[in-house]
């Protein structure tokens, strides 16, 4: 019986020098590498650390222990959390359509070419966005004051009693007014930029067909800027759920109206820095992040479906 012996003289092919295609692939990583590192430390690391914190609980007796999803269950049964979420949902349902509607009307007016002083109005309306939110809230908080501010001066000058903008019933609307004042110009600029890239051939075709301005707006301009409308809506939804600066700054002026759980972000901040409940605060923050992501994604899908 004979056996086949492997040939000892079989030689392996020489190592292949890196090809031009391999060098190109590593060149790509060289470009995105710095961004990936920054993205991992700035964006992913805080999320991972928050998730890590949310599955523990620190107690005076017993120290820090692993509790799994108990913090999430506690948040889902927390009336304070749901009250704050309901408050920002109401804020979102009322303030965002008003703000985007005003921004859209201004953008259409600027784009119509029939507005004198267009450049001045564009800068003037955008200017509040350049004012820091803290400064804007302090300014409006002073004007809302009934004892020392503009409302108080009007009451004294005309002998009237205007409703207190910082009362429990009106403080949410007052915050909405501040946010609208700040971000109308920002959204207007998004809409106006989208309107400026509509091809002139569409306007010429509409003029040949005898379409009026209303018809041009509804049939050409609004469909053409649908993507910008969706983007602005998503930004506004995210901003509404992140509402924090305005209630936090106005709270010393309206302590009875603005509680420490007025918005989910304010509730999370109070839990973490005032109540020292870092683990529970992290769980609430993760839940709010998921809710915001789901709603923003649903709005995006809805907008894309309409655009199909």
PDB file of C-alpha atoms in Angstrom:
ATOM      1  CA  UNK A   1       0.000   0.000   0.000  1.00  0.00           C
ATOM      2  CA  UNK A   2       1.344   3.280  -0.958  1.00  0.00           C
ATOM      3  CA  UNK A   3       0.547   6.598   0.654  1.00  0.00           C
ATOM      4  CA  UNK A   4       0.707   9.970  -0.849  1.00  0.00           C
ATOM      5  CA  UNK A   5       3.126  12.237   0.951  1.00  0.00           C
ATOM      6  CA  UNK A   6       2.555  15.958   0.843  1.00  0.00           C
ATOM      7  CA  UNK A   7       5.139  17.619  -1.170  1.00  0.00           C
ATOM      8  CA  UNK A   8       7.534  19.466   1.067  1.00  0.00           C
ATOM      9  CA  UNK A   9       8.586  21.532  -1.845  1.00  0.00           C
ATOM     10  CA  UNK A  10       5.208  23.246  -2.188  1.00  0.00           C
ATOM     11  CA  UNK A  11       5.948  26.884  -1.848  1.00  0.00           C
ATOM     12  CA  UNK A  12       3.479  29.534  -0.866  1.00  0.00           C
ATOM     13  CA  UNK A  13       3.001  32.491  -3.181  1.00  0.00           C
ATOM     14  CA  UNK A  14       4.884  35.582  -2.150  1.00  0.00           C
ATOM     15  CA  UNK A  15       3.045  38.120  -0.091  1.00  0.00           C
ATOM     16  CA  UNK A  16       1.019  40.399  -2.296  1.00  0.00           C
ATOM     17  CA  UNK A  17       1.989  44.035  -1.986  1.00  0.00           C
ATOM     18  CA  UNK A  18      -0.877  46.284  -0.931  1.00  0.00           C
ATOM     19  CA  UNK A  19      -2.831  47.201  -3.998  1.00  0.00           C
ATOM     20  CA  UNK A  20      -4.052  50.657  -4.885  1.00  0.00           C
ATOM     21  CA  UNK A  21      -7.566  49.585  -3.867  1.00  0.00           C
ATOM     22  CA  UNK A  22      -6.388  48.592  -0.369  1.00  0.00           C
ATOM     23  CA  UNK A  23      -4.640  51.946   0.048  1.00  0.00           C
ATOM     24  CA  UNK A  24      -7.823  53.727  -0.980  1.00  0.00           C
ATOM     25  CA  UNK A  25      -9.874  51.889   1.653  1.00  0.00           C
ATOM     26  CA  UNK A  26      -7.467  52.920   4.442  1.00  0.00           C
ATOM     27  CA  UNK A  27      -7.385  56.446   3.093  1.00  0.00           C
ATOM     28  CA  UNK A  28     -11.150  56.632   3.644  1.00  0.00           C
ATOM     29  CA  UNK A  29     -10.765  55.562   7.277  1.00  0.00           C
ATOM     30  CA  UNK A  30      -8.158  58.271   7.678  1.00  0.00           C
ATOM     31  CA  UNK A  31     -10.735  60.880   6.728  1.00  0.00           C
ATOM     32  CA  UNK A  32     -13.603  59.600   8.890  1.00  0.00           C
ATOM     33  CA  UNK A  33     -11.395  58.386  11.760  1.00  0.00           C
ATOM     34  CA  UNK A  34     -11.183  61.735  13.628  1.00  0.00           C
ATOM     35  CA  UNK A  35     -14.931  62.218  13.279  1.00  0.00           C
ATOM     36  CA  UNK A  36     -15.603  58.661  14.448  1.00  0.00           C
ATOM     37  CA  UNK A  37     -13.447  59.174  17.546  1.00  0.00           C
ATOM     38  CA  UNK A  38     -15.144  62.467  18.426  1.00  0.00           C
ATOM     39  CA  UNK A  39     -18.580  60.964  17.692  1.00  0.00           C
ATOM     40  CA  UNK A  40     -17.860  58.015  19.964  1.00  0.00           C
ATOM     41  CA  UNK A  41     -16.720  60.182  22.900  1.00  0.00           C
ATOM     42  CA  UNK A  42     -19.234  63.013  22.516  1.00  0.00           C
ATOM     43  CA  UNK A  43     -22.350  61.136  21.404  1.00  0.00           C
ATOM     44  CA  UNK A  44     -22.114  57.421  22.100  1.00  0.00           C
ATOM     45  CA  UNK A  45     -20.193  57.459  25.388  1.00  0.00           C
ATOM     46  CA  UNK A  46     -22.758  59.623  27.283  1.00  0.00           C
ATOM     47  CA  UNK A  47     -25.597  57.391  26.078  1.00  0.00           C
ATOM     48  CA  UNK A  48     -23.800  54.208  27.082  1.00  0.00           C
ATOM     49  CA  UNK A  49     -22.889  55.693  30.463  1.00  0.00           C
ATOM     50  CA  UNK A  50     -26.485  56.836  31.048  1.00  0.00           C
ATOM     51  CA  UNK A  51     -27.780  53.353  30.256  1.00  0.00           C
ATOM     52  CA  UNK A  52     -25.188  51.932  32.648  1.00  0.00           C
ATOM     53  CA  UNK A  53     -26.269  54.301  35.425  1.00  0.00           C
ATOM     54  CA  UNK A  54     -29.949  53.586  34.835  1.00  0.00           C
ATOM     55  CA  UNK A  55     -29.693  49.912  35.813  1.00  0.00           C
ATOM     56  CA  UNK A  56     -28.214  50.659  39.257  1.00  0.00           C
ATOM     57  CA  UNK A  57     -29.593  52.257  42.391  1.00  0.00           C
ATOM     58  CA  UNK A  58     -27.596  54.025  45.085  1.00  0.00           C
ATOM     59  CA  UNK A  59     -29.022  53.928  48.588  1.00  0.00           C
ATOM     60  CA  UNK A  60     -27.729  55.265  51.869  1.00  0.00           C
ATOM     61  CA  UNK A  61     -27.832  51.769  53.323  1.00  0.00           C
ATOM     62  CA  UNK A  62     -26.542  49.123  50.970  1.00  0.00           C
ATOM     63  CA  UNK A  63     -24.630  51.343  48.584  1.00  0.00           C
ATOM     64  CA  UNK A  64     -24.961  50.911  44.826  1.00  0.00           C
ATOM     65  CA  UNK A  65     -26.740  47.768  43.687  1.00  0.00           C
ATOM     66  CA  UNK A  66     -27.805  46.404  40.336  1.00  0.00           C
ATOM     67  CA  UNK A  67     -31.602  46.698  39.944  1.00  0.00           C
ATOM     68  CA  UNK A  68     -32.078  45.920  36.252  1.00  0.00           C
ATOM     69  CA  UNK A  69     -35.135  47.691  34.833  1.00  0.00           C
ATOM     70  CA  UNK A  70     -36.592  48.775  38.185  1.00  0.00           C
ATOM     71  CA  UNK A  71     -35.771  52.437  37.555  1.00  0.00           C
ATOM     72  CA  UNK A  72     -37.599  52.297  34.218  1.00  0.00           C
ATOM     73  CA  UNK A  73     -40.637  50.674  35.852  1.00  0.00           C
ATOM     74  CA  UNK A  74     -40.608  53.347  38.530  1.00  0.00           C
ATOM     75  CA  UNK A  75     -40.487  56.102  35.885  1.00  0.00           C
ATOM     76  CA  UNK A  76     -43.372  54.598  33.925  1.00  0.00           C
ATOM     77  CA  UNK A  77     -45.500  54.652  37.103  1.00  0.00           C
ATOM     78  CA  UNK A  78     -44.371  58.136  38.178  1.00  0.00           C
ATOM     79  CA  UNK A  79     -47.196  60.676  38.007  1.00  0.00           C
ATOM     80  CA  UNK A  80     -44.714  63.563  38.029  1.00  0.00           C
ATOM     81  CA  UNK A  81     -43.017  62.224  34.909  1.00  0.00           C
ATOM     82  CA  UNK A  82     -46.288  61.773  33.030  1.00  0.00           C
ATOM     83  CA  UNK A  83     -47.513  65.219  34.105  1.00  0.00           C
ATOM     84  CA  UNK A  84     -44.351  66.845  32.763  1.00  0.00           C
ATOM     85  CA  UNK A  85     -44.591  64.826  29.545  1.00  0.00           C
ATOM     86  CA  UNK A  86     -48.226  65.860  29.102  1.00  0.00           C
ATOM     87  CA  UNK A  87     -47.255  69.502  29.626  1.00  0.00           C
ATOM     88  CA  UNK A  88     -44.586  69.500  26.897  1.00  0.00           C
ATOM     89  CA  UNK A  89     -46.938  67.534  24.614  1.00  0.00           C
ATOM     90  CA  UNK A  90     -49.524  70.310  24.983  1.00  0.00           C
ATOM     91  CA  UNK A  91     -46.774  72.849  24.388  1.00  0.00           C
ATOM     92  CA  UNK A  92     -45.743  70.948  21.250  1.00  0.00           C
ATOM     93  CA  UNK A  93     -49.286  70.683  19.896  1.00  0.00           C
ATOM     94  CA  UNK A  94     -49.986  74.411  20.278  1.00  0.00           C
ATOM     95  CA  UNK A  95     -46.690  76.275  19.998  1.00  0.00           C
ATOM     96  CA  UNK A  96     -45.029  74.411  17.126  1.00  0.00           C
ATOM     97  CA  UNK A  97     -47.846  74.892  14.551  1.00  0.00           C
ATOM     98  CA  UNK A  98     -48.095  78.581  15.471  1.00  0.00           C
ATOM     99  CA  UNK A  99     -44.345  79.112  15.203  1.00  0.00           C
ATOM    100  CA  UNK A 100     -43.970  77.217  11.922  1.00  0.00           C
ATOM    101  CA  UNK A 101     -47.064  78.882  10.460  1.00  0.00           C
ATOM    102  CA  UNK A 102     -45.722  82.367  11.203  1.00  0.00           C
ATOM    103  CA  UNK A 103     -42.294  81.429   9.833  1.00  0.00           C
ATOM    104  CA  UNK A 104     -43.860  80.050   6.654  1.00  0.00           C
ATOM    105  CA  UNK A 105     -45.985  83.154   6.084  1.00  0.00           C
ATOM    106  CA  UNK A 106     -42.952  85.417   6.506  1.00  0.00           C
ATOM    107  CA  UNK A 107     -40.863  83.265   4.157  1.00  0.00           C
ATOM    108  CA  UNK A 108     -43.595  83.344   1.504  1.00  0.00           C
ATOM    109  CA  UNK A 109     -43.896  87.113   1.880  1.00  0.00           C
ATOM    110  CA  UNK A 110     -40.137  87.566   1.472  1.00  0.00           C
ATOM    111  CA  UNK A 111     -40.048  85.221  -1.513  1.00  0.00           C
ATOM    112  CA  UNK A 112     -42.953  86.936  -3.250  1.00  0.00           C
ATOM    113  CA  UNK A 113     -40.751  89.921  -4.150  1.00  0.00           C
ATOM    114  CA  UNK A 114     -43.529  92.338  -3.240  1.00  0.00           C
ATOM    115  CA  UNK A 115     -42.217  93.254   0.197  1.00  0.00           C
ATOM    116  CA  UNK A 116     -40.311  96.510   0.492  1.00  0.00           C
ATOM    117  CA  UNK A 117     -37.195  96.386   2.654  1.00  0.00           C
ATOM    118  CA  UNK A 118     -36.901  92.618   2.254  1.00  0.00           C
ATOM    119  CA  UNK A 119     -33.315  92.446   3.483  1.00  0.00           C
ATOM    120  CA  UNK A 120     -34.109  94.507   6.573  1.00  0.00           C
ATOM    121  CA  UNK A 121     -37.108  92.347   7.515  1.00  0.00           C
ATOM    122  CA  UNK A 122     -35.125  89.157   6.928  1.00  0.00           C
ATOM    123  CA  UNK A 123     -32.331  90.246   9.267  1.00  0.00           C
ATOM    124  CA  UNK A 124     -34.701  91.772  11.822  1.00  0.00           C
ATOM    125  CA  UNK A 125     -36.786  88.603  12.078  1.00  0.00           C
ATOM    126  CA  UNK A 126     -33.722  86.374  12.253  1.00  0.00           C
ATOM    127  CA  UNK A 127     -31.989  88.565  14.855  1.00  0.00           C
ATOM    128  CA  UNK A 128     -33.772  87.094  17.958  1.00  0.00           C
ATOM    129  CA  UNK A 129     -32.221  83.711  17.124  1.00  0.00           C
ATOM    130  CA  UNK A 130     -28.794  85.287  17.683  1.00  0.00           C
ATOM    131  CA  UNK A 131     -29.810  86.285  21.219  1.00  0.00           C
ATOM    132  CA  UNK A 132     -28.842  83.577  23.744  1.00  0.00           C
ATOM    133  CA  UNK A 133     -31.828  81.772  25.229  1.00  0.00           C
ATOM    134  CA  UNK A 134     -30.812  82.832  28.729  1.00  0.00           C
ATOM    135  CA  UNK A 135     -30.737  86.505  27.786  1.00  0.00           C
ATOM    136  CA  UNK A 136     -34.022  86.263  25.890  1.00  0.00           C
ATOM    137  CA  UNK A 137     -35.758  84.582  28.825  1.00  0.00           C
ATOM    138  CA  UNK A 138     -34.446  87.158  31.296  1.00  0.00           C
ATOM    139  CA  UNK A 139     -35.624  89.949  29.007  1.00  0.00           C
ATOM    140  CA  UNK A 140     -39.114  88.510  28.628  1.00  0.00           C
ATOM    141  CA  UNK A 141     -39.245  87.614  32.304  1.00  0.00           C
ATOM    142  CA  UNK A 142     -38.644  91.264  33.137  1.00  0.00           C
ATOM    143  CA  UNK A 143     -41.400  92.360  30.748  1.00  0.00           C
ATOM    144  CA  UNK A 144     -43.809  89.795  32.219  1.00  0.00           C
ATOM    145  CA  UNK A 145     -43.360  91.181  35.738  1.00  0.00           C
ATOM    146  CA  UNK A 146     -46.501  92.695  37.266  1.00  0.00           C
ATOM    147  CA  UNK A 147     -44.639  94.570  39.993  1.00  0.00           C
ATOM    148  CA  UNK A 148     -41.464  95.760  38.273  1.00  0.00           C
ATOM    149  CA  UNK A 149     -41.810  94.994  34.547  1.00  0.00           C
ATOM    150  CA  UNK A 150     -43.674  96.136  31.468  1.00  0.00           C
ATOM    151  CA  UNK A 151     -46.969  94.563  32.508  1.00  0.00           C
ATOM    152  CA  UNK A 152     -46.734  96.252  35.885  1.00  0.00           C
ATOM    153  CA  UNK A 153     -45.960  99.620  34.268  1.00  0.00           C
ATOM    154  CA  UNK A 154     -48.970  99.297  31.952  1.00  0.00           C
ATOM    155  CA  UNK A 155     -51.206  98.437  34.895  1.00  0.00           C
ATOM    156  CA  UNK A 156     -49.973 101.471  36.786  1.00  0.00           C
ATOM    157  CA  UNK A 157     -50.078 103.873  33.841  1.00  0.00           C
ATOM    158  CA  UNK A 158     -53.559 102.999  32.617  1.00  0.00           C
ATOM    159  CA  UNK A 159     -55.123 101.880  35.888  1.00  0.00           C
ATOM    160  CA  UNK A 160     -55.870  98.407  34.562  1.00  0.00           C
ATOM    161  CA  UNK A 161     -55.145  94.934  35.800  1.00  0.00           C
ATOM    162  CA  UNK A 162     -53.757  92.785  33.030  1.00  0.00           C
ATOM    163  CA  UNK A 163     -53.582  89.024  33.566  1.00  0.00           C
ATOM    164  CA  UNK A 164     -50.330  87.893  35.143  1.00  0.00           C
ATOM    165  CA  UNK A 165     -48.279  86.156  32.404  1.00  0.00           C
ATOM    166  CA  UNK A 166     -46.413  84.212  35.083  1.00  0.00           C
ATOM    167  CA  UNK A 167     -49.516  82.821  36.763  1.00  0.00           C
ATOM    168  CA  UNK A 168     -50.168  79.096  36.803  1.00  0.00           C
ATOM    169  CA  UNK A 169     -52.718  79.324  33.987  1.00  0.00           C
ATOM    170  CA  UNK A 170     -50.637  81.472  31.638  1.00  0.00           C
ATOM    171  CA  UNK A 171     -47.017  80.601  32.278  1.00  0.00           C
ATOM    172  CA  UNK A 172     -46.937  77.831  29.645  1.00  0.00           C
ATOM    173  CA  UNK A 173     -48.288  80.251  27.035  1.00  0.00           C
ATOM    174  CA  UNK A 174     -45.720  82.829  28.172  1.00  0.00           C
ATOM    175  CA  UNK A 175     -42.926  80.302  27.662  1.00  0.00           C
ATOM    176  CA  UNK A 176     -44.374  79.495  24.241  1.00  0.00           C
ATOM    177  CA  UNK A 177     -44.255  83.176  23.360  1.00  0.00           C
ATOM    178  CA  UNK A 178     -40.554  83.319  24.255  1.00  0.00           C
ATOM    179  CA  UNK A 179     -39.727  80.220  22.225  1.00  0.00           C
ATOM    180  CA  UNK A 180     -41.735  81.494  19.262  1.00  0.00           C
ATOM    181  CA  UNK A 181     -39.933  84.848  19.398  1.00  0.00           C
ATOM    182  CA  UNK A 182     -36.580  83.075  19.451  1.00  0.00           C
ATOM    183  CA  UNK A 183     -37.086  80.524  16.687  1.00  0.00           C
ATOM    184  CA  UNK A 184     -39.421  82.091  14.116  1.00  0.00           C
ATOM    185  CA  UNK A 185     -36.447  83.625  12.324  1.00  0.00           C
ATOM    186  CA  UNK A 186     -34.512  80.354  12.337  1.00  0.00           C
ATOM    187  CA  UNK A 187     -37.390  78.422  10.743  1.00  0.00           C
ATOM    188  CA  UNK A 188     -38.131  81.295   8.385  1.00  0.00           C
ATOM    189  CA  UNK A 189     -34.583  81.069   7.064  1.00  0.00           C
ATOM    190  CA  UNK A 190     -34.988  77.307   6.409  1.00  0.00           C
ATOM    191  CA  UNK A 191     -38.217  77.869   4.470  1.00  0.00           C
ATOM    192  CA  UNK A 192     -36.895  80.896   2.601  1.00  0.00           C
ATOM    193  CA  UNK A 193     -33.752  79.017   1.524  1.00  0.00           C
ATOM    194  CA  UNK A 194     -35.897  76.155   0.229  1.00  0.00           C
ATOM    195  CA  UNK A 195     -38.130  78.570  -1.687  1.00  0.00           C
ATOM    196  CA  UNK A 196     -35.175  80.216  -3.388  1.00  0.00           C
ATOM    197  CA  UNK A 197     -34.070  77.002  -5.120  1.00  0.00           C
ATOM    198  CA  UNK A 198     -37.406  76.319  -6.849  1.00  0.00           C
ATOM    199  CA  UNK A 199     -36.760  76.419 -10.623  1.00  0.00           C
ATOM    200  CA  UNK A 200     -38.086  79.516 -12.378  1.00  0.00           C
ATOM    201  CA  UNK A 201     -39.443  77.290 -15.144  1.00  0.00           C
ATOM    202  CA  UNK A 202     -42.234  76.200 -12.774  1.00  0.00           C
ATOM    203  CA  UNK A 203     -43.266  79.811 -12.175  1.00  0.00           C
ATOM    204  CA  UNK A 204     -43.165  80.520 -15.907  1.00  0.00           C
ATOM    205  CA  UNK A 205     -45.369  77.493 -16.603  1.00  0.00           C
ATOM    206  CA  UNK A 206     -47.815  78.620 -13.896  1.00  0.00           C
ATOM    207  CA  UNK A 207     -47.931  82.119 -15.408  1.00  0.00           C
ATOM    208  CA  UNK A 208     -48.676  80.684 -18.832  1.00  0.00           C
ATOM    209  CA  UNK A 209     -51.498  78.644 -17.315  1.00  0.00           C
ATOM    210  CA  UNK A 210     -52.881  81.779 -15.664  1.00  0.00           C
ATOM    211  CA  UNK A 211     -52.389  80.558 -12.103  1.00  0.00           C
ATOM    212  CA  UNK A 212     -52.780  83.144  -9.336  1.00  0.00           C
ATOM    213  CA  UNK A 213     -50.538  83.617  -6.326  1.00  0.00           C
ATOM    214  CA  UNK A 214     -52.612  81.349  -4.084  1.00  0.00           C
ATOM    215  CA  UNK A 215     -52.512  78.606  -6.707  1.00  0.00           C
ATOM    216  CA  UNK A 216     -48.741  79.042  -7.120  1.00  0.00           C
ATOM    217  CA  UNK A 217     -48.287  78.710  -3.356  1.00  0.00           C
ATOM    218  CA  UNK A 218     -50.450  75.621  -2.955  1.00  0.00           C
ATOM    219  CA  UNK A 219     -49.427  73.822  -6.148  1.00  0.00           C
ATOM    220  CA  UNK A 220     -45.756  74.745  -6.482  1.00  0.00           C
ATOM    221  CA  UNK A 221     -44.164  76.341  -3.436  1.00  0.00           C
ATOM    222  CA  UNK A 222     -45.578  74.227  -0.601  1.00  0.00           C
ATOM    223  CA  UNK A 223     -44.987  70.856  -2.325  1.00  0.00           C
ATOM    224  CA  UNK A 224     -41.462  71.968  -3.282  1.00  0.00           C
ATOM    225  CA  UNK A 225     -40.477  72.807   0.301  1.00  0.00           C
ATOM    226  CA  UNK A 226     -42.130  69.771   1.917  1.00  0.00           C
ATOM    227  CA  UNK A 227     -38.715  68.413   2.893  1.00  0.00           C
ATOM    228  CA  UNK A 228     -37.837  71.675   4.639  1.00  0.00           C
ATOM    229  CA  UNK A 229     -41.195  71.620   6.448  1.00  0.00           C
ATOM    230  CA  UNK A 230     -40.519  68.098   7.693  1.00  0.00           C
ATOM    231  CA  UNK A 231     -37.022  69.015   8.870  1.00  0.00           C
ATOM    232  CA  UNK A 232     -38.255  72.118  10.696  1.00  0.00           C
ATOM    233  CA  UNK A 233     -41.053  70.105  12.312  1.00  0.00           C
ATOM    234  CA  UNK A 234     -38.611  67.452  13.532  1.00  0.00           C
ATOM    235  CA  UNK A 235     -36.274  70.102  14.952  1.00  0.00           C
ATOM    236  CA  UNK A 236     -39.217  71.748  16.702  1.00  0.00           C
ATOM    237  CA  UNK A 237     -40.417  68.446  18.181  1.00  0.00           C
ATOM    238  CA  UNK A 238     -36.964  67.710  19.555  1.00  0.00           C
ATOM    239  CA  UNK A 239     -36.657  71.237  20.910  1.00  0.00           C
ATOM    240  CA  UNK A 240     -40.053  71.045  22.623  1.00  0.00           C
ATOM    241  CA  UNK A 241     -39.191  67.820  24.422  1.00  0.00           C
ATOM    242  CA  UNK A 242     -35.874  69.382  25.461  1.00  0.00           C
ATOM    243  CA  UNK A 243     -37.537  72.444  26.969  1.00  0.00           C
ATOM    244  CA  UNK A 244     -35.401  73.474  29.929  1.00  0.00           C
ATOM    245  CA  UNK A 245     -33.815  76.940  29.832  1.00  0.00           C
ATOM    246  CA  UNK A 246     -37.012  78.969  29.831  1.00  0.00           C
ATOM    247  CA  UNK A 247     -38.778  77.267  32.790  1.00  0.00           C
ATOM    248  CA  UNK A 248     -35.527  77.049  34.719  1.00  0.00           C
ATOM    249  CA  UNK A 249     -34.795  80.783  34.391  1.00  0.00           C
ATOM    250  CA  UNK A 250     -38.405  81.888  34.948  1.00  0.00           C
ATOM    251  CA  UNK A 251     -38.833  79.717  38.049  1.00  0.00           C
ATOM    252  CA  UNK A 252     -37.518  82.345  40.526  1.00  0.00           C
ATOM    253  CA  UNK A 253     -40.187  84.728  39.158  1.00  0.00           C
ATOM    254  CA  UNK A 254     -42.978  82.144  39.144  1.00  0.00           C
ATOM    255  CA  UNK A 255     -42.039  79.657  41.826  1.00  0.00           C
ATOM    256  CA  UNK A 256     -45.641  78.595  42.448  1.00  0.00           C
ATOM    257  CA  UNK A 257     -46.400  78.090  38.755  1.00  0.00           C
ATOM    258  CA  UNK A 258     -43.180  76.393  37.609  1.00  0.00           C
ATOM    259  CA  UNK A 259     -42.416  73.364  39.720  1.00  0.00           C
ATOM    260  CA  UNK A 260     -39.249  71.300  39.659  1.00  0.00           C
ATOM    261  CA  UNK A 261     -41.006  68.719  37.455  1.00  0.00           C
ATOM    262  CA  UNK A 262     -42.450  71.248  35.017  1.00  0.00           C
ATOM    263  CA  UNK A 263     -40.825  69.609  31.973  1.00  0.00           C
ATOM    264  CA  UNK A 264     -39.163  66.190  31.641  1.00  0.00           C
ATOM    265  CA  UNK A 265     -35.724  67.766  31.269  1.00  0.00           C
ATOM    266  CA  UNK A 266     -36.303  69.987  34.308  1.00  0.00           C
ATOM    267  CA  UNK A 267     -37.556  66.937  36.217  1.00  0.00           C
ATOM    268  CA  UNK A 268     -34.420  65.004  35.252  1.00  0.00           C
ATOM    269  CA  UNK A 269     -32.180  67.895  36.268  1.00  0.00           C
ATOM    270  CA  UNK A 270     -33.914  68.237  39.643  1.00  0.00           C
ATOM    271  CA  UNK A 271     -33.659  64.513  40.313  1.00  0.00           C
ATOM    272  CA  UNK A 272     -29.967  64.432  39.545  1.00  0.00           C
ATOM    273  CA  UNK A 273     -28.628  67.674  41.020  1.00  0.00           C
ATOM    274  CA  UNK A 274     -31.122  68.428  43.776  1.00  0.00           C
ATOM    275  CA  UNK A 275     -32.303  64.964  44.760  1.00  0.00           C
ATOM    276  CA  UNK A 276     -29.025  63.123  44.118  1.00  0.00           C
ATOM    277  CA  UNK A 277     -30.987  60.378  42.325  1.00  0.00           C
ATOM    278  CA  UNK A 278     -28.557  59.986  39.439  1.00  0.00           C
ATOM    279  CA  UNK A 279     -29.645  56.479  38.514  1.00  0.00           C
ATOM    280  CA  UNK A 280     -33.345  57.254  38.389  1.00  0.00           C
ATOM    281  CA  UNK A 281     -32.601  60.494  36.537  1.00  0.00           C
ATOM    282  CA  UNK A 282     -30.656  58.534  33.909  1.00  0.00           C
ATOM    283  CA  UNK A 283     -33.608  56.171  33.412  1.00  0.00           C
ATOM    284  CA  UNK A 284     -36.007  59.098  32.891  1.00  0.00           C
ATOM    285  CA  UNK A 285     -33.570  60.659  30.412  1.00  0.00           C
ATOM    286  CA  UNK A 286     -33.306  57.420  28.428  1.00  0.00           C
ATOM    287  CA  UNK A 287     -37.104  57.081  28.282  1.00  0.00           C
ATOM    288  CA  UNK A 288     -37.466  60.672  27.072  1.00  0.00           C
ATOM    289  CA  UNK A 289     -34.788  60.082  24.456  1.00  0.00           C
ATOM    290  CA  UNK A 290     -36.658  57.041  23.145  1.00  0.00           C
ATOM    291  CA  UNK A 291     -39.998  58.862  23.084  1.00  0.00           C
ATOM    292  CA  UNK A 292     -38.468  61.806  21.216  1.00  0.00           C
ATOM    293  CA  UNK A 293     -36.743  59.511  18.732  1.00  0.00           C
ATOM    294  CA  UNK A 294     -39.923  57.525  18.015  1.00  0.00           C
ATOM    295  CA  UNK A 295     -42.088  60.617  17.483  1.00  0.00           C
ATOM    296  CA  UNK A 296     -39.466  62.359  15.321  1.00  0.00           C
ATOM    297  CA  UNK A 297     -39.037  59.207  13.235  1.00  0.00           C
ATOM    298  CA  UNK A 298     -42.815  58.848  12.821  1.00  0.00           C
ATOM    299  CA  UNK A 299     -43.066  62.452  11.624  1.00  0.00           C
ATOM    300  CA  UNK A 300     -40.227  61.835   9.170  1.00  0.00           C
ATOM    301  CA  UNK A 301     -41.913  58.719   7.782  1.00  0.00           C
ATOM    302  CA  UNK A 302     -45.201  60.576   7.493  1.00  0.00           C
ATOM    303  CA  UNK A 303     -43.541  63.429   5.637  1.00  0.00           C
ATOM    304  CA  UNK A 304     -41.706  61.094   3.282  1.00  0.00           C
ATOM    305  CA  UNK A 305     -44.888  59.180   2.539  1.00  0.00           C
ATOM    306  CA  UNK A 306     -46.663  62.375   1.574  1.00  0.00           C
ATOM    307  CA  UNK A 307     -43.773  63.300  -0.644  1.00  0.00           C
ATOM    308  CA  UNK A 308     -43.861  59.994  -2.537  1.00  0.00           C
TER     309      UNK A 308
END
